[in-house]
Amino acid sequence: MADRSLVIGQLGQSLDGRVATVSGESKYISGTYALDHLHRLRAAADAVLVGIGTVQADDPLLNVRRVPGRSPARVVIDPAGRLDNGALCLRDDGARRIVVRRPGVGRELPEGVEIVTVAPDPGGRLAPSGILSTLREAGLAAILVEGGPGTLAGFLDAGAIDRLHILVSPVILGSGRTGLDLRPIARLDAALRPASRVTVFPDGDVLFECDMRRAAGGVEHGQRHDHAICAAG
């Protein structure tokens, strides 16, 4: 088993940095090529991870459908045990289904769904380092953090993302939920400037592949302090 995780974050957003309208509609901001890319990321991962907020808002399947490949384990971070048993990601299709909770919370889940517990911080939140350690113990080392924005921001603020794939579509929403809301910085020299590769898809979507361990110019990024994930996910 690997002694550390390989963590890839993925975010699909509009040209003005939105991931959903004010009503919560988000399907489909990304175009066909971007969705194919997302499914290739899923097929290459041991597990795809989302927060409870994403499940409640979008009810995603989180499997591989658009490209050849196996579906990864599906992991839901659900600190307070709010996950509905009818969520599509809990359906038994042969892939592992894992729910991460605080100890002693939540209802029983459908047969075959694994429950793993992570001790919370004093605010009841679960730190990315603890989540990743628990998943490694379960045999899952290559993790795709797919959403939502709160969960992805928590992993980024914790310095827990190795690669970040941002898919930008040429659509302007003008309002709605922003893709990333990290801890505020006072100076530009504290901004993350990762080494990046850019790919333009035929339909106009643009993929930024960011190496979060290397800054532009080849300087290694320093680690940020661990930052817990809120229950909203």
PDB file of C-alpha atoms in Angstrom, residues 8 23 63 74 97 102-103 107 129-131 142 158-159 173 205 207:
ATOM      1  CA  ILE A   8      -6.293  15.156  -7.980  1.00  0.00           C
ATOM      2  CA  SER A  23     -31.041  28.335  -8.285  1.00  0.00           C
ATOM      3  CA  ASN A  63     -19.410   6.220 -12.109  1.00  0.00           C
ATOM      4  CA  ARG A  74     -17.388   6.269  -4.388  1.00  0.00           C
ATOM      5  CA  ARG A  97     -19.362   2.669  -1.623  1.00  0.00           C
ATOM      6  CA  ARG A 102     -17.732  11.465  12.682  1.00  0.00           C
ATOM      7  CA  PRO A 103     -18.013   8.594  15.176  1.00  0.00           C
ATOM      8  CA  ARG A 107     -28.540   6.259  10.292  1.00  0.00           C
ATOM      9  CA  SER A 129      -5.231  14.584   6.316  1.00  0.00           C
ATOM     10  CA  GLY A 130      -7.383  12.339   8.497  1.00  0.00           C
ATOM     11  CA  ILE A 131      -9.717  11.495   5.621  1.00  0.00           C
ATOM     12  CA  ALA A 142      -5.300   7.594  -5.802  1.00  0.00           C
ATOM     13  CA  ALA A 158      -4.833  22.057   3.542  1.00  0.00           C
ATOM     14  CA  GLY A 159      -2.173  21.599   0.847  1.00  0.00           C
ATOM     15  CA  LEU A 173     -23.506  33.186 -15.849  1.00  0.00           C
ATOM     16  CA  ASP A 205     -13.649  24.526 -23.282  1.00  0.00           C
ATOM     17  CA  LEU A 207      -8.409  22.641 -19.453  1.00  0.00           C
TER      18      LEU A 207
END
